[in-house]
Amino acid sequence: MSIIFELQRDKSLRKRLIMACLSVALLVSTIYIIISYRLALDLGSQSELIAIHQQAQLLHAELVEADHPPKERIQELIELIYLRTPPFPIAENTPQGIAHTSDTRRKNKQSQQKNSQPKVYVQVSGPDIDHFFNYHIDNTTLKKSLALINQKRLDQQPSQNGFIKIHGQHYIWQKLSDNHYTLLLIVAARSFDQTLELVIKRLSITSIIVFWIAVWLALTLSSWMNKHVQKKNEILSKLATHDPLTGLPNRLYLMDIIENLPPPEDKDSLYYAPVKGCLFSINLDRFKEVNDTFGHSAGDQLLIEIAQRLQSALSKEQLLMRTGGDEFLVWAPGISADEAELTATAMVQICNTPVMINKLAINTGASIGIALYPDHGSNAETLTISADIAMREAKRQRSGWRIFDSQSHQGQSDSIHRLTLRSALGDALSQRQIVLYYQPKIDLQTGQISGVEGLARWNHPDEGTLTPDYFIDLMEQSGHVQAFGRYIVREAISQLSNWQNMGKVVPIAINFSPYNLLDPGLLTYVKNLLQHYNVPPDRLEIELTESATSMNVQNISERLTAFKQLGIKLAIDDFGTGMSSLSYISHLNVDTIKIDRSFITDIDSNSAHKTIVESALRLSNAFHCKTVAEGVENIKQVEILQEMGCDHAQGYYYARPMTTDEITHLLKHNHSLPLAT
Ligand code: C2E
Ligand code: CA
Ligand code: CA
C-alpha cells in the first residue's frame, strides 16, 4: 500500500541511534581522560615544584653553611639526590622480576632506563664559588633553557621556579639567591611522562568499560525505541487508514486499490477482458436528525450497527469504507451494472431496517449512488465524484439508488447548483422569496374543498419557482431550519386570517420536519400568532412524515402533545412508508392519516397496495381519525377510494398546488373540484 507505506518506520533509526550513543560515549570518555590527565598533571607538577624548591633550599643551605669551598659537597649532594636513587622505583628492584624478564622486556627496560636517566643542571655562584654541574642535558637544550630562564628577569626575586619546554621535553627549574649565593637548578620534569603513562594505564581500562556500557546501552535503547516507534507507526497507520468508530478502512484504501488496478487491456486484443468494478456511495438520509434528537452516542451506535450490517451483506472481495459522518463507500470488483443494482437494492433495504437504540426502533434510510469503473471514472477521485453525484440524485428523487448517468452532466451541474442555492437560503427568507402554494384536499362525498396543504415554493430571482426538492434538505442542513419553520407557520396563520376575514373557513396543513419541533420557542410563537390574528387553533394542522414520528417518538412527543393541547391538529404524512407505532398514533391522538401516494398510484392494479390502503382505513376508523389519500391522479382511483370508504383525497386529479391568488379565487367562488375543463 504505497500511501500507507509513507507512514512506515524509519529503518535507519537504529543505526543512527547506535552512532549517536557511541559518539556520546566517545565524547564522555575523551572528556573524562582529558580532565583526569590535566588533574594528575597539575598535581604532579605541583609536587615537583615543591620538591625542586626543597632540593634547591638544601643545596643553598649547604652553600651557606659549608666552611670549606662547597663545590665537592654540592656535587656530592647532587649525586646523592638525583643520581644514586632512581627517582621512581621500577620493576628490576625485585629479583624475581629480573629472572623472568624476556629479551624484549629487557630491551624495553634498557630504553626505559635511558629515558629515566636524570637530567640535571646545577649552577652555583657566590664569593667563593662559581661553578655548574650538568648531568645529561645536551648543550643546545641547556643554552635554550638558560636563555628562557634569563628572560624572566629574576634578579630581584630571592626564589623563583617554573616550567619550560624544549624539544617536547618539560624542564622544571628553581632559582634561589641571597646576598652571597645564587643557585639555579634545572631538572627534567618527570611528572608529564609519568602522568601520561599512569593515565593511559589506569584510564584505558575504565574507558573500555565505559565504551562497552555505551554500546550495550545504545543497542538496548535502540531496540526498545525501535519497538516503540514501530508500535506507534502501526497505530498511526491504522488511524490514518481506518475510521476509529467503525474500524472500517477509509478513503485512502480506495485510492490505493484503484491506483493499483492493472491497466485495462488493449480493446483489440483477443484476450480483452475489461477490468470491472463498481463504487457505491452510501449516504444515510436522516442521520443528522438522529444525532440532533438522540445525541451523538446514539448516532455512533447507529453508524456501528449499520456498518456491521452492510459488512455482513457484502462478499469477501467487496470492501466497505467509511469516509465521513454518515457516508460509506463500497468497492465491489468485477461486478456488472445489473449485479450492482441488486447489491444496491439489498443495501438500501439494510439501511431501511430499523435499528434498536435506547429501546426505540430508529430507521434512517439511505440513498446510494453507483459509479462503474472505468466507464464513470478511471481514478479514485473521479469515480467517487461520479458515485456521489448519483447518490445525490437518488436522494433528490428519493429513489433509493441510482447509477451515474454519464450522458447528461446533470449531476455535476446539480452539485454546483445546490452550492449556489445553499448560499442564497438566508436571502430567501429575509427577502420573503419563499411562499406557500396550496393544494386542496377534497371531501370525497361532496367534492368540496375540505382543507388545503401548504407546500413551500421558492420564487428564486434567477431560477424561477423551485419546488421543495431543491431546498428543503438544504434548509434542514443549514442553520436556517428553525427560522424557516417559523416563517411557514406565520405565512399559514396570516393566510388563515385573510380567509377568515373573507368568511371562509378552510384549515391549512403545513409540513414540519422534526428539526422544527426542536425549536424550543416554537409553541409560544404559534400561540402568540394565533392570538394576534385571532385564528382558532383547530384551523392549523401539522403534518409530520411517518418516518420522522417513528424516529423521534420520545423526544418530540412532548412537543407534539403540547401543540395538540393548544388545539392544533396533527396529521401523519406519507403513511405506510415508515414504521409508525400504533400505540404512538393513539397516544398522540392523531387527527389525520395521509396514505402515501405510492400506494394510490397503482391501487387499481396492485392488490398488495390496495390491502395496505384498506388496513390504513381500518386503522383510522379504529382511532377515529380522518384519512386522506395522497397523489390521486385519475377518476378510477377516486372511485376505488370512494368504494373503500376513504374520506378525503388530494392529488393532481383535483388540483395541483397553486398560488394564494388562485386558491383564494377557487374558495371565493365555492368551486367544487375537479374543475370542468
Ligand atoms: P408531501 O408532504 O408528501 O407533499 C405532497 C407532495 O406531493 C407535493 O410535492 C405535491 O405537489 C405532490 N403531489 C400532490 N398531488 C400529487 C399527485 O397527484 N401526483 C404526484 N406525482 N405528486 C403529487 P411538493 O410540493 O413538491 O412537496 C414535496 C415535499 O416537500 C412534501 O411532500 C413535503 O414533505 C415537503 N415540503 C413541502 N413544503 C414543506 C414545508 O413547508 N416544510 C417542510 N418541512 N417540508 C415541506
Ligand atoms: Ca405533506
Ligand atoms: Ca405526503
PDB file of N, CA and C in Angstrom, residues 575-577 595-596 599 603 606-619 644:
ATOM      1  N   PHE A 575     -48.108   8.007   5.195  1.00  0.00           N
ATOM      2  CA  PHE A 575     -48.374   6.805   5.977  1.00  0.00           C
ATOM      3  C   PHE A 575     -48.133   5.558   5.137  1.00  0.00           C
ATOM      4  N   GLY A 576     -47.495   4.560   5.742  1.00  0.00           N
ATOM      5  CA  GLY A 576     -47.202   3.318   5.023  1.00  0.00           C
ATOM      6  C   GLY A 576     -45.745   3.206   4.631  1.00  0.00           C
ATOM      7  N   THR A 577     -45.044   4.327   4.671  1.00  0.00           N
ATOM      8  CA  THR A 577     -43.638   4.279   4.241  1.00  0.00           C
ATOM      9  C   THR A 577     -42.692   4.083   5.421  1.00  0.00           C
ATOM     10  N   ILE A 595     -52.427   8.708   3.512  1.00  0.00           N
ATOM     11  CA  ILE A 595     -51.853   7.500   2.906  1.00  0.00           C
ATOM     12  C   ILE A 595     -50.917   7.912   1.765  1.00  0.00           C
ATOM     13  N   ASP A 596     -49.711   7.378   1.799  1.00  0.00           N
ATOM     14  CA  ASP A 596     -48.691   7.791   0.838  1.00  0.00           C
ATOM     15  C   ASP A 596     -49.113   7.503  -0.601  1.00  0.00           C
ATOM     16  N   PHE A 599     -48.986   4.121  -2.698  1.00  0.00           N
ATOM     17  CA  PHE A 599     -50.000   3.058  -2.624  1.00  0.00           C
ATOM     18  C   PHE A 599     -51.229   3.392  -3.471  1.00  0.00           C
ATOM     19  N   ILE A 603     -53.269   1.629  -7.226  1.00  0.00           N
ATOM     20  CA  ILE A 603     -54.280   0.946  -6.392  1.00  0.00           C
ATOM     21  C   ILE A 603     -55.225   0.066  -7.219  1.00  0.00           C
ATOM     22  N   ASN A 606     -52.506  -3.030  -8.192  1.00  0.00           N
ATOM     23  CA  ASN A 606     -51.642  -3.693  -7.207  1.00  0.00           C
ATOM     24  C   ASN A 606     -52.465  -4.068  -5.973  1.00  0.00           C
ATOM     25  N   SER A 607     -52.756  -5.369  -5.863  1.00  0.00           N
ATOM     26  CA  SER A 607     -53.656  -5.787  -4.786  1.00  0.00           C
ATOM     27  C   SER A 607     -52.994  -5.623  -3.415  1.00  0.00           C
ATOM     28  N   ALA A 608     -51.660  -5.760  -3.383  1.00  0.00           N
ATOM     29  CA  ALA A 608     -50.959  -5.593  -2.095  1.00  0.00           C
ATOM     30  C   ALA A 608     -51.132  -4.170  -1.602  1.00  0.00           C
ATOM     31  N   HIS A 609     -50.991  -3.222  -2.536  1.00  0.00           N
ATOM     32  CA  HIS A 609     -51.140  -1.819  -2.161  1.00  0.00           C
ATOM     33  C   HIS A 609     -52.575  -1.518  -1.730  1.00  0.00           C
ATOM     34  N   LYS A 610     -53.483  -2.166  -2.433  1.00  0.00           N
ATOM     35  CA  LYS A 610     -54.890  -1.956  -2.088  1.00  0.00           C
ATOM     36  C   LYS A 610     -55.139  -2.457  -0.655  1.00  0.00           C
ATOM     37  N   THR A 611     -54.542  -3.594  -0.343  1.00  0.00           N
ATOM     38  CA  THR A 611     -54.692  -4.144   1.009  1.00  0.00           C
ATOM     39  C   THR A 611     -54.129  -3.183   2.045  1.00  0.00           C
ATOM     40  N   ILE A 612     -52.986  -2.571   1.727  1.00  0.00           N
ATOM     41  CA  ILE A 612     -52.384  -1.621   2.672  1.00  0.00           C
ATOM     42  C   ILE A 612     -53.329  -0.448   2.903  1.00  0.00           C
ATOM     43  N   VAL A 613     -53.941   0.030   1.806  1.00  0.00           N
ATOM     44  CA  VAL A 613     -54.872   1.153   1.935  1.00  0.00           C
ATOM     45  C   VAL A 613     -56.067   0.747   2.808  1.00  0.00           C
ATOM     46  N   GLU A 614     -56.524  -0.489   2.582  1.00  0.00           N
ATOM     47  CA  GLU A 614     -57.643  -0.988   3.398  1.00  0.00           C
ATOM     48  C   GLU A 614     -57.272  -0.998   4.881  1.00  0.00           C
ATOM     49  N   SER A 615     -56.075  -1.477   5.164  1.00  0.00           N
ATOM     50  CA  SER A 615     -55.638  -1.527   6.572  1.00  0.00           C
ATOM     51  C   SER A 615     -55.565  -0.137   7.153  1.00  0.00           C
ATOM     52  N   ALA A 616     -55.041   0.821   6.333  1.00  0.00           N
ATOM     53  CA  ALA A 616     -54.923   2.199   6.829  1.00  0.00           C
ATOM     54  C   ALA A 616     -56.306   2.751   7.147  1.00  0.00           C
ATOM     55  N   LEU A 617     -57.271   2.395   6.299  1.00  0.00           N
ATOM     56  CA  LEU A 617     -58.634   2.888   6.535  1.00  0.00           C
ATOM     57  C   LEU A 617     -59.229   2.285   7.811  1.00  0.00           C
ATOM     58  N   ARG A 618     -58.953   0.989   7.984  1.00  0.00           N
ATOM     59  CA  ARG A 618     -59.459   0.319   9.195  1.00  0.00           C
ATOM     60  C   ARG A 618     -58.827   0.959  10.433  1.00  0.00           C
ATOM     61  N   LEU A 619     -57.567   1.208  10.316  1.00  0.00           N
ATOM     62  CA  LEU A 619     -56.819   1.810  11.435  1.00  0.00           C
ATOM     63  C   LEU A 619     -57.396   3.176  11.792  1.00  0.00           C
ATOM     64  N   MET A 644     -64.019   2.202  -1.127  1.00  0.00           N
ATOM     65  CA  MET A 644     -63.360   1.677   0.070  1.00  0.00           C
ATOM     66  C   MET A 644     -63.704   2.491   1.320  1.00  0.00           C
TER      67      MET A 644
END
